[in-house]
Amino acid sequence: MGNSNAPRNADWARVHTPHHLPPFTDHKALAEEGGSRVIERAEDIYLWDSEGHRILDGMAGLWCVNVGYGRRELADAAHRQMLQLPYYNTFFKTATPPVMELAEKLVELTPKGLNRVFFANSGSEANDTVVRLVRHYWNLKGAHRKKTFISRNYAYHGSTVAAVSLSGMSPMHEQADLPLPGFVHVVAPYWYDFGGDLSPEEFGHCAAQAVEERILELGADNVAAFIGEPIQGAGGVIVPPDSYWPEVQAICRRHDVLFVADEVICGFGRTGHWFGSDLYGLEPDLMPMAKGITSGYVPLSALMVGDRIAETLIEEGGEFYHGFTYSGHPVAAAVALANIALIEKEGLIERVRDDTGPYLRQRLVEIFTDHPLVGEVRAVGLLGAIELVDDKERRRRFPKYGEVGGRCRDHCFRRDLIIRAVRDTMVMAPPLTITRAQIDELLGLAHEAIDATARDLGKM
Ligand code: PXG
């Protein structure tokens, strides 16, 4: 399918490999394999590659194409805005209509107390802005020692120097001599891996206590902020026990530590609510968002800024020396508005909350609970996870983390299904437009791939 003049995959690989250094890639392995799979077009929840395969995209791109592919409303909004005003900046006391309209809409949608928006282009930039703004805020308050950020293991907050420092991914740290000073990490609320003999609720309490212990160890006067994703995405769809968030939020308040909820994956309907913060009743001081804000059609991120911070900036005055050429890009803002309008018009959030989300969870449980290779399944909204384990009774992992997950991912790929392997956890985050029948198709392919993996390991 596609353009018949387009080069076949082998030609693309030859042209592509010598010049393009793709992200998060083992470049030697890629060169040996002869290049990348080339995706040429997409519609609904499916991609087509240059060899004509139709691939089910169980990851919505990279957790971002919430309204699915091929939505004319978004393309039309971009086209109209490009003709009207393709670019103007928001520096020097100027603004553009879509940016102002989007700011107002985001304030309406997000939890209370978040009444101002700072725009950037990626989740990483939004999180860099968190670091800059939090330090500026505490300096304005005269709390010059409040500098340290607390985050969690397996957290992913992005790939710039500051965002990697916030993240809790040790291989990323090791490669770049990071984290920077002033960034520390505590245990993730990951009962399956770290909960031992505790019940999930007891473990959630312990993981929250770890935040308080670290604050006391550092001295609250030195701690600027705590950051966490409501549900950790790239870390393996880590769903915290219900006891975790209320306690963490209370701890932050008690010690006057700013609370940052990273909504880059959880935002815009992924959990069956507008934001993961709505699901857990969180009222963050800062809320970075990206991905689903435009369903990935164009890059945009936004940092919601709480009143105590915004009002301090306004009362104290003095320039905040921070921003990007494309902070508040009018085309991105127009696409975000069209995207939000589509989510509202089609009732996608309610559909995920009441129909497809519960259905995904039910089917995961029905299909995989008794599978010899599966230790646990998790699902909230359209975030799903399947733990592949060596010994399901004892919750024991395979000796070499990631090997079995990688093998299973390859079996999925061969069946034209994209889901991710995070270590040995298979994770999925399909477009919010996915139907029940398509969930059956996705899980049917995943089931075949997991069976094939089990057979490879002699477990079936
Ligand atoms: N915060 C969270 C919670 C994220 O998931 C970022 C910030 C950074 O966003 P940008 O736009 O700078 O990438 C992310 C990004 C994966 C994967 O394979 C996940 C992300 C990005 C790329 C790959 O799971 N999350």
PDB file of N, CA and C in Angstrom, residues 361-447:
ATOM      1  N   ARG A 361      -9.147  -4.456  31.399  1.00  0.00           N
ATOM      2  CA  ARG A 361      -8.731  -5.068  32.664  1.00  0.00           C
ATOM      3  C   ARG A 361      -9.333  -6.468  32.829  1.00  0.00           C
ATOM      4  N   GLN A 362     -10.645  -6.554  32.532  1.00  0.00           N
ATOM      5  CA  GLN A 362     -11.342  -7.845  32.666  1.00  0.00           C
ATOM      6  C   GLN A 362     -10.707  -8.898  31.756  1.00  0.00           C
ATOM      7  N   ARG A 363     -10.435  -8.525  30.507  1.00  0.00           N
ATOM      8  CA  ARG A 363      -9.879  -9.498  29.561  1.00  0.00           C
ATOM      9  C   ARG A 363      -8.442  -9.887  29.956  1.00  0.00           C
ATOM     10  N   LEU A 364      -7.663  -8.914  30.443  1.00  0.00           N
ATOM     11  CA  LEU A 364      -6.303  -9.245  30.889  1.00  0.00           C
ATOM     12  C   LEU A 364      -6.362 -10.301  31.995  1.00  0.00           C
ATOM     13  N   VAL A 365      -7.259 -10.075  32.934  1.00  0.00           N
ATOM     14  CA  VAL A 365      -7.393 -11.014  34.057  1.00  0.00           C
ATOM     15  C   VAL A 365      -7.838 -12.381  33.534  1.00  0.00           C
ATOM     16  N   GLU A 366      -8.879 -12.377  32.678  1.00  0.00           N
ATOM     17  CA  GLU A 366      -9.426 -13.658  32.200  1.00  0.00           C
ATOM     18  C   GLU A 366      -8.381 -14.450  31.410  1.00  0.00           C
ATOM     19  N   ILE A 367      -7.642 -13.745  30.561  1.00  0.00           N
ATOM     20  CA  ILE A 367      -6.717 -14.469  29.670  1.00  0.00           C
ATOM     21  C   ILE A 367      -5.458 -14.920  30.413  1.00  0.00           C
ATOM     22  N   PHE A 368      -4.939 -14.051  31.305  1.00  0.00           N
ATOM     23  CA  PHE A 368      -3.564 -14.295  31.756  1.00  0.00           C
ATOM     24  C   PHE A 368      -3.399 -14.769  33.199  1.00  0.00           C
ATOM     25  N   THR A 369      -4.471 -14.718  34.003  1.00  0.00           N
ATOM     26  CA  THR A 369      -4.284 -15.069  35.420  1.00  0.00           C
ATOM     27  C   THR A 369      -3.640 -16.452  35.597  1.00  0.00           C
ATOM     28  N   ASP A 370      -4.084 -17.415  34.802  1.00  0.00           N
ATOM     29  CA  ASP A 370      -3.546 -18.772  34.987  1.00  0.00           C
ATOM     30  C   ASP A 370      -2.398 -19.107  34.048  1.00  0.00           C
ATOM     31  N   HIS A 371      -1.914 -18.125  33.332  1.00  0.00           N
ATOM     32  CA  HIS A 371      -0.834 -18.406  32.378  1.00  0.00           C
ATOM     33  C   HIS A 371       0.467 -18.704  33.132  1.00  0.00           C
ATOM     34  N   PRO A 372       1.192 -19.771  32.719  1.00  0.00           N
ATOM     35  CA  PRO A 372       2.380 -20.152  33.499  1.00  0.00           C
ATOM     36  C   PRO A 372       3.484 -19.092  33.511  1.00  0.00           C
ATOM     37  N   LEU A 373       3.482 -18.198  32.528  1.00  0.00           N
ATOM     38  CA  LEU A 373       4.567 -17.203  32.443  1.00  0.00           C
ATOM     39  C   LEU A 373       4.183 -15.864  33.078  1.00  0.00           C
ATOM     40  N   VAL A 374       2.927 -15.735  33.495  1.00  0.00           N
ATOM     41  CA  VAL A 374       2.448 -14.416  33.925  1.00  0.00           C
ATOM     42  C   VAL A 374       2.262 -14.384  35.443  1.00  0.00           C
ATOM     43  N   GLY A 375       2.934 -13.421  36.085  1.00  0.00           N
ATOM     44  CA  GLY A 375       2.848 -13.303  37.540  1.00  0.00           C
ATOM     45  C   GLY A 375       1.726 -12.391  37.992  1.00  0.00           C
ATOM     46  N   GLU A 376       1.479 -11.330  37.205  1.00  0.00           N
ATOM     47  CA  GLU A 376       0.444 -10.364  37.593  1.00  0.00           C
ATOM     48  C   GLU A 376       0.033  -9.589  36.361  1.00  0.00           C
ATOM     49  N   VAL A 377      -1.236  -9.158  36.299  1.00  0.00           N
ATOM     50  CA  VAL A 377      -1.619  -8.156  35.305  1.00  0.00           C
ATOM     51  C   VAL A 377      -2.121  -6.929  36.053  1.00  0.00           C
ATOM     52  N   ARG A 378      -1.930  -5.763  35.429  1.00  0.00           N
ATOM     53  CA  ARG A 378      -2.448  -4.509  35.997  1.00  0.00           C
ATOM     54  C   ARG A 378      -3.102  -3.723  34.877  1.00  0.00           C
ATOM     55  N   ALA A 379      -4.167  -3.003  35.196  1.00  0.00           N
ATOM     56  CA  ALA A 379      -4.727  -2.095  34.191  1.00  0.00           C
ATOM     57  C   ALA A 379      -5.484  -0.986  34.889  1.00  0.00           C
ATOM     58  N   VAL A 380      -5.250   0.230  34.449  1.00  0.00           N
ATOM     59  CA  VAL A 380      -6.041   1.389  34.871  1.00  0.00           C
ATOM     60  C   VAL A 380      -6.332   2.167  33.603  1.00  0.00           C
ATOM     61  N   GLY A 381      -7.607   2.403  33.322  1.00  0.00           N
ATOM     62  CA  GLY A 381      -7.943   3.055  32.063  1.00  0.00           C
ATOM     63  C   GLY A 381      -7.352   2.251  30.919  1.00  0.00           C
ATOM     64  N   LEU A 382      -6.675   2.931  29.998  1.00  0.00           N
ATOM     65  CA  LEU A 382      -6.028   2.191  28.908  1.00  0.00           C
ATOM     66  C   LEU A 382      -4.517   2.133  29.094  1.00  0.00           C
ATOM     67  N   LEU A 383      -4.102   1.912  30.325  1.00  0.00           N
ATOM     68  CA  LEU A 383      -2.721   1.556  30.643  1.00  0.00           C
ATOM     69  C   LEU A 383      -2.758   0.115  31.132  1.00  0.00           C
ATOM     70  N   GLY A 384      -1.977  -0.754  30.502  1.00  0.00           N
ATOM     71  CA  GLY A 384      -2.001  -2.151  30.928  1.00  0.00           C
ATOM     72  C   GLY A 384      -0.599  -2.703  31.083  1.00  0.00           C
ATOM     73  N   ALA A 385      -0.454  -3.705  31.948  1.00  0.00           N
ATOM     74  CA  ALA A 385       0.855  -4.330  32.168  1.00  0.00           C
ATOM     75  C   ALA A 385       0.681  -5.818  32.430  1.00  0.00           C
ATOM     76  N   ILE A 386       1.616  -6.598  31.912  1.00  0.00           N
ATOM     77  CA  ILE A 386       1.650  -8.054  32.124  1.00  0.00           C
ATOM     78  C   ILE A 386       3.059  -8.391  32.609  1.00  0.00           C
ATOM     79  N   GLU A 387       3.162  -8.915  33.830  1.00  0.00           N
ATOM     80  CA  GLU A 387       4.472  -9.264  34.385  1.00  0.00           C
ATOM     81  C   GLU A 387       4.857 -10.671  33.958  1.00  0.00           C
ATOM     82  N   LEU A 388       5.973 -10.819  33.247  1.00  0.00           N
ATOM     83  CA  LEU A 388       6.472 -12.145  32.875  1.00  0.00           C
ATOM     84  C   LEU A 388       7.477 -12.584  33.936  1.00  0.00           C
ATOM     85  N   VAL A 389       7.231 -13.766  34.520  1.00  0.00           N
ATOM     86  CA  VAL A 389       8.077 -14.198  35.634  1.00  0.00           C
ATOM     87  C   VAL A 389       8.483 -15.658  35.512  1.00  0.00           C
ATOM     88  N   ASP A 390       9.590 -15.950  36.178  1.00  0.00           N
ATOM     89  CA  ASP A 390      10.144 -17.301  36.182  1.00  0.00           C
ATOM     90  C   ASP A 390       9.304 -18.197  37.092  1.00  0.00           C
ATOM     91  N   ASP A 391       8.912 -17.654  38.262  1.00  0.00           N
ATOM     92  CA  ASP A 391       8.179 -18.451  39.240  1.00  0.00           C
ATOM     93  C   ASP A 391       7.018 -17.624  39.765  1.00  0.00           C
ATOM     94  N   LYS A 392       5.816 -17.904  39.271  1.00  0.00           N
ATOM     95  CA  LYS A 392       4.691 -17.028  39.601  1.00  0.00           C
ATOM     96  C   LYS A 392       4.271 -17.155  41.054  1.00  0.00           C
ATOM     97  N   GLU A 393       4.463 -18.340  41.667  1.00  0.00           N
ATOM     98  CA  GLU A 393       4.072 -18.491  43.072  1.00  0.00           C
ATOM     99  C   GLU A 393       4.947 -17.627  43.979  1.00  0.00           C
ATOM    100  N   ARG A 394       6.240 -17.629  43.699  1.00  0.00           N
ATOM    101  CA  ARG A 394       7.174 -16.898  44.573  1.00  0.00           C
ATOM    102  C   ARG A 394       7.470 -15.487  44.083  1.00  0.00           C
ATOM    103  N   ARG A 395       6.793 -15.034  43.034  1.00  0.00           N
ATOM    104  CA  ARG A 395       7.071 -13.712  42.433  1.00  0.00           C
ATOM    105  C   ARG A 395       8.559 -13.568  42.126  1.00  0.00           C
ATOM    106  N   ARG A 396       9.143 -14.644  41.535  1.00  0.00           N
ATOM    107  CA  ARG A 396      10.574 -14.569  41.253  1.00  0.00           C
ATOM    108  C   ARG A 396      10.822 -14.246  39.781  1.00  0.00           C
ATOM    109  N   ARG A 397      11.702 -13.284  39.566  1.00  0.00           N
ATOM    110  CA  ARG A 397      12.056 -12.832  38.218  1.00  0.00           C
ATOM    111  C   ARG A 397      12.999 -13.794  37.524  1.00  0.00           C
ATOM    112  N   PHE A 398      13.152 -13.623  36.213  1.00  0.00           N
ATOM    113  CA  PHE A 398      14.201 -14.332  35.481  1.00  0.00           C
ATOM    114  C   PHE A 398      15.550 -13.732  35.865  1.00  0.00           C
ATOM    115  N   PRO A 399      16.609 -14.574  35.803  1.00  0.00           N
ATOM    116  CA  PRO A 399      17.910 -14.095  36.281  1.00  0.00           C
ATOM    117  C   PRO A 399      18.394 -12.837  35.536  1.00  0.00           C
ATOM    118  N   LYS A 400      18.222 -12.812  34.216  1.00  0.00           N
ATOM    119  CA  LYS A 400      18.745 -11.645  33.489  1.00  0.00           C
ATOM    120  C   LYS A 400      17.577 -10.736  33.098  1.00  0.00           C
ATOM    121  N   TYR A 401      17.433  -9.621  33.822  1.00  0.00           N
ATOM    122  CA  TYR A 401      16.334  -8.692  33.603  1.00  0.00           C
ATOM    123  C   TYR A 401      16.240  -8.276  32.140  1.00  0.00           C
ATOM    124  N   GLY A 402      15.098  -8.387  31.553  1.00  0.00           N
ATOM    125  CA  GLY A 402      14.877  -7.812  30.225  1.00  0.00           C
ATOM    126  C   GLY A 402      14.989  -8.794  29.081  1.00  0.00           C
ATOM    127  N   GLU A 403      15.648  -9.940  29.317  1.00  0.00           N
ATOM    128  CA  GLU A 403      15.879 -10.871  28.218  1.00  0.00           C
ATOM    129  C   GLU A 403      14.552 -11.482  27.725  1.00  0.00           C
ATOM    130  N   VAL A 404      13.733 -11.926  28.683  1.00  0.00           N
ATOM    131  CA  VAL A 404      12.468 -12.571  28.321  1.00  0.00           C
ATOM    132  C   VAL A 404      11.483 -11.531  27.767  1.00  0.00           C
ATOM    133  N   GLY A 405      11.487 -10.354  28.363  1.00  0.00           N
ATOM    134  CA  GLY A 405      10.644  -9.263  27.844  1.00  0.00           C
ATOM    135  C   GLY A 405      11.003  -8.939  26.398  1.00  0.00           C
ATOM    136  N   GLY A 406      12.296  -8.855  26.109  1.00  0.00           N
ATOM    137  CA  GLY A 406      12.762  -8.551  24.749  1.00  0.00           C
ATOM    138  C   GLY A 406      12.344  -9.636  23.775  1.00  0.00           C
ATOM    139  N   ARG A 407      12.442 -10.876  24.229  1.00  0.00           N
ATOM    140  CA  ARG A 407      12.049 -12.013  23.393  1.00  0.00           C
ATOM    141  C   ARG A 407      10.545 -11.932  23.080  1.00  0.00           C
ATOM    142  N   CYS A 408       9.755 -11.636  24.095  1.00  0.00           N
ATOM    143  CA  CYS A 408       8.304 -11.546  23.913  1.00  0.00           C
ATOM    144  C   CYS A 408       7.955 -10.376  22.976  1.00  0.00           C
ATOM    145  N   ARG A 409       8.664  -9.246  23.156  1.00  0.00           N
ATOM    146  CA  ARG A 409       8.433  -8.100  22.279  1.00  0.00           C
ATOM    147  C   ARG A 409       8.698  -8.496  20.822  1.00  0.00           C
ATOM    148  N   ASP A 410       9.764  -9.278  20.590  1.00  0.00           N
ATOM    149  CA  ASP A 410      10.057  -9.716  19.223  1.00  0.00           C
ATOM    150  C   ASP A 410       8.947 -10.622  18.673  1.00  0.00           C
ATOM    151  N   HIS A 411       8.398 -11.488  19.529  1.00  0.00           N
ATOM    152  CA  HIS A 411       7.276 -12.326  19.079  1.00  0.00           C
ATOM    153  C   HIS A 411       6.067 -11.445  18.728  1.00  0.00           C
ATOM    154  N   CYS A 412       5.850 -10.380  19.485  1.00  0.00           N
ATOM    155  CA  CYS A 412       4.742  -9.451  19.164  1.00  0.00           C
ATOM    156  C   CYS A 412       4.997  -8.795  17.811  1.00  0.00           C
ATOM    157  N   PHE A 413       6.212  -8.336  17.618  1.00  0.00           N
ATOM    158  CA  PHE A 413       6.600  -7.651  16.382  1.00  0.00           C
ATOM    159  C   PHE A 413       6.341  -8.543  15.182  1.00  0.00           C
ATOM    160  N   ARG A 414       6.709  -9.837  15.315  1.00  0.00           N
ATOM    161  CA  ARG A 414       6.502 -10.771  14.203  1.00  0.00           C
ATOM    162  C   ARG A 414       5.033 -10.942  13.882  1.00  0.00           C
ATOM    163  N   ARG A 415       4.176 -10.680  14.867  1.00  0.00           N
ATOM    164  CA  ARG A 415       2.725 -10.778  14.643  1.00  0.00           C
ATOM    165  C   ARG A 415       2.115  -9.417  14.334  1.00  0.00           C
ATOM    166  N   ASP A 416       2.954  -8.455  14.006  1.00  0.00           N
ATOM    167  CA  ASP A 416       2.490  -7.098  13.671  1.00  0.00           C
ATOM    168  C   ASP A 416       1.694  -6.448  14.801  1.00  0.00           C
ATOM    169  N   LEU A 417       2.197  -6.665  16.007  1.00  0.00           N
ATOM    170  CA  LEU A 417       1.641  -5.983  17.184  1.00  0.00           C
ATOM    171  C   LEU A 417       2.767  -5.204  17.852  1.00  0.00           C
ATOM    172  N   ILE A 418       2.505  -3.942  18.166  1.00  0.00           N
ATOM    173  CA  ILE A 418       3.485  -3.185  18.950  1.00  0.00           C
ATOM    174  C   ILE A 418       2.969  -3.022  20.372  1.00  0.00           C
ATOM    175  N   ILE A 419       3.660  -3.665  21.307  1.00  0.00           N
ATOM    176  CA  ILE A 419       3.550  -3.294  22.716  1.00  0.00           C
ATOM    177  C   ILE A 419       4.990  -3.222  23.224  1.00  0.00           C
ATOM    178  N   ARG A 420       5.209  -2.605  24.396  1.00  0.00           N
ATOM    179  CA  ARG A 420       6.580  -2.379  24.852  1.00  0.00           C
ATOM    180  C   ARG A 420       6.978  -3.414  25.879  1.00  0.00           C
ATOM    181  N   ALA A 421       8.280  -3.717  25.920  1.00  0.00           N
ATOM    182  CA  ALA A 421       8.815  -4.512  27.016  1.00  0.00           C
ATOM    183  C   ALA A 421       9.619  -3.561  27.893  1.00  0.00           C
ATOM    184  N   VAL A 422       9.221  -3.427  29.135  1.00  0.00           N
ATOM    185  CA  VAL A 422      10.008  -2.674  30.111  1.00  0.00           C
ATOM    186  C   VAL A 422      10.609  -3.725  31.037  1.00  0.00           C
ATOM    187  N   ARG A 423      11.919  -3.929  30.933  1.00  0.00           N
ATOM    188  CA  ARG A 423      12.501  -5.117  31.574  1.00  0.00           C
ATOM    189  C   ARG A 423      11.660  -6.342  31.168  1.00  0.00           C
ATOM    190  N   ASP A 424      11.064  -7.080  32.129  1.00  0.00           N
ATOM    191  CA  ASP A 424      10.238  -8.231  31.739  1.00  0.00           C
ATOM    192  C   ASP A 424       8.751  -7.946  31.942  1.00  0.00           C
ATOM    193  N   THR A 425       8.379  -6.695  31.863  1.00  0.00           N
ATOM    194  CA  THR A 425       6.976  -6.310  31.966  1.00  0.00           C
ATOM    195  C   THR A 425       6.505  -5.851  30.591  1.00  0.00           C
ATOM    196  N   MET A 426       5.468  -6.504  30.082  1.00  0.00           N
ATOM    197  CA  MET A 426       4.906  -6.074  28.796  1.00  0.00           C
ATOM    198  C   MET A 426       3.874  -4.988  29.093  1.00  0.00           C
ATOM    199  N   VAL A 427       4.029  -3.828  28.462  1.00  0.00           N
ATOM    200  CA  VAL A 427       3.110  -2.728  28.757  1.00  0.00           C
ATOM    201  C   VAL A 427       2.394  -2.278  27.483  1.00  0.00           C
ATOM    202  N   MET A 428       1.199  -1.750  27.682  1.00  0.00           N
ATOM    203  CA  MET A 428       0.404  -1.280  26.536  1.00  0.00           C
ATOM    204  C   MET A 428      -0.329   0.004  26.884  1.00  0.00           C
ATOM    205  N   ALA A 429      -0.531   0.814  25.866  1.00  0.00           N
ATOM    206  CA  ALA A 429      -1.247   2.087  26.036  1.00  0.00           C
ATOM    207  C   ALA A 429      -1.830   2.460  24.663  1.00  0.00           C
ATOM    208  N   PRO A 430      -2.882   1.750  24.237  1.00  0.00           N
ATOM    209  CA  PRO A 430      -3.409   1.985  22.888  1.00  0.00           C
ATOM    210  C   PRO A 430      -4.151   3.325  22.789  1.00  0.00           C
ATOM    211  N   PRO A 431      -4.438   3.783  21.580  1.00  0.00           N
ATOM    212  CA  PRO A 431      -5.264   4.981  21.433  1.00  0.00           C
ATOM    213  C   PRO A 431      -6.581   4.844  22.205  1.00  0.00           C
ATOM    214  N   LEU A 432      -7.086   5.971  22.697  1.00  0.00           N
ATOM    215  CA  LEU A 432      -8.312   5.942  23.506  1.00  0.00           C
ATOM    216  C   LEU A 432      -9.548   5.626  22.662  1.00  0.00           C
ATOM    217  N   THR A 433      -9.372   5.609  21.353  1.00  0.00           N
ATOM    218  CA  THR A 433     -10.473   5.302  20.440  1.00  0.00           C
ATOM    219  C   THR A 433     -10.626   3.796  20.218  1.00  0.00           C
ATOM    220  N   ILE A 434      -9.746   2.999  20.793  1.00  0.00           N
ATOM    221  CA  ILE A 434      -9.781   1.549  20.544  1.00  0.00           C
ATOM    222  C   ILE A 434     -11.153   0.987  20.952  1.00  0.00           C
ATOM    223  N   THR A 435     -11.646   0.025  20.168  1.00  0.00           N
ATOM    224  CA  THR A 435     -12.949  -0.594  20.465  1.00  0.00           C
ATOM    225  C   THR A 435     -12.736  -1.897  21.240  1.00  0.00           C
ATOM    226  N   ARG A 436     -13.832  -2.449  21.747  1.00  0.00           N
ATOM    227  CA  ARG A 436     -13.734  -3.753  22.428  1.00  0.00           C
ATOM    228  C   ARG A 436     -13.193  -4.821  21.478  1.00  0.00           C
ATOM    229  N   ALA A 437     -13.672  -4.806  20.226  1.00  0.00           N
ATOM    230  CA  ALA A 437     -13.210  -5.826  19.269  1.00  0.00           C
ATOM    231  C   ALA A 437     -11.707  -5.664  19.028  1.00  0.00           C
ATOM    232  N   GLN A 438     -11.249  -4.422  18.980  1.00  0.00           N
ATOM    233  CA  GLN A 438      -9.808  -4.199  18.763  1.00  0.00           C
ATOM    234  C   GLN A 438      -8.992  -4.576  20.002  1.00  0.00           C
ATOM    235  N   ILE A 439      -9.577  -4.398  21.187  1.00  0.00           N
ATOM    236  CA  ILE A 439      -8.892  -4.874  22.403  1.00  0.00           C
ATOM    237  C   ILE A 439      -8.737  -6.393  22.327  1.00  0.00           C
ATOM    238  N   ASP A 440      -9.782  -7.079  21.839  1.00  0.00           N
ATOM    239  CA  ASP A 440      -9.679  -8.540  21.673  1.00  0.00           C
ATOM    240  C   ASP A 440      -8.574  -8.895  20.683  1.00  0.00           C
ATOM    241  N   GLU A 441      -8.495  -8.107  19.606  1.00  0.00           N
ATOM    242  CA  GLU A 441      -7.447  -8.365  18.600  1.00  0.00           C
ATOM    243  C   GLU A 441      -6.060  -8.171  19.232  1.00  0.00           C
ATOM    244  N   LEU A 442      -5.906  -7.066  19.961  1.00  0.00           N
ATOM    245  CA  LEU A 442      -4.611  -6.776  20.609  1.00  0.00           C
ATOM    246  C   LEU A 442      -4.220  -7.896  21.569  1.00  0.00           C
ATOM    247  N   LEU A 443      -5.175  -8.243  22.456  1.00  0.00           N
ATOM    248  CA  LEU A 443      -4.833  -9.243  23.473  1.00  0.00           C
ATOM    249  C   LEU A 443      -4.687 -10.635  22.870  1.00  0.00           C
ATOM    250  N   GLY A 444      -5.394 -10.910  21.774  1.00  0.00           N
ATOM    251  CA  GLY A 444      -5.230 -12.185  21.085  1.00  0.00           C
ATOM    252  C   GLY A 444      -3.801 -12.328  20.566  1.00  0.00           C
ATOM    253  N   LEU A 445      -3.290 -11.281  19.946  1.00  0.00           N
ATOM    254  CA  LEU A 445      -1.913 -11.313  19.429  1.00  0.00           C
ATOM    255  C   LEU A 445      -0.909 -11.395  20.585  1.00  0.00           C
ATOM    256  N   ALA A 446      -1.168 -10.622  21.646  1.00  0.00           N
ATOM    257  CA  ALA A 446      -0.263 -10.640  22.804  1.00  0.00           C
ATOM    258  C   ALA A 446      -0.240 -12.047  23.413  1.00  0.00           C
ATOM    259  N   HIS A 447      -1.420 -12.675  23.472  1.00  0.00           N
ATOM    260  CA  HIS A 447      -1.517 -14.028  24.034  1.00  0.00           C
ATOM    261  C   HIS A 447      -0.669 -15.008  23.218  1.00  0.00           C
TER     262      HIS A 447
END
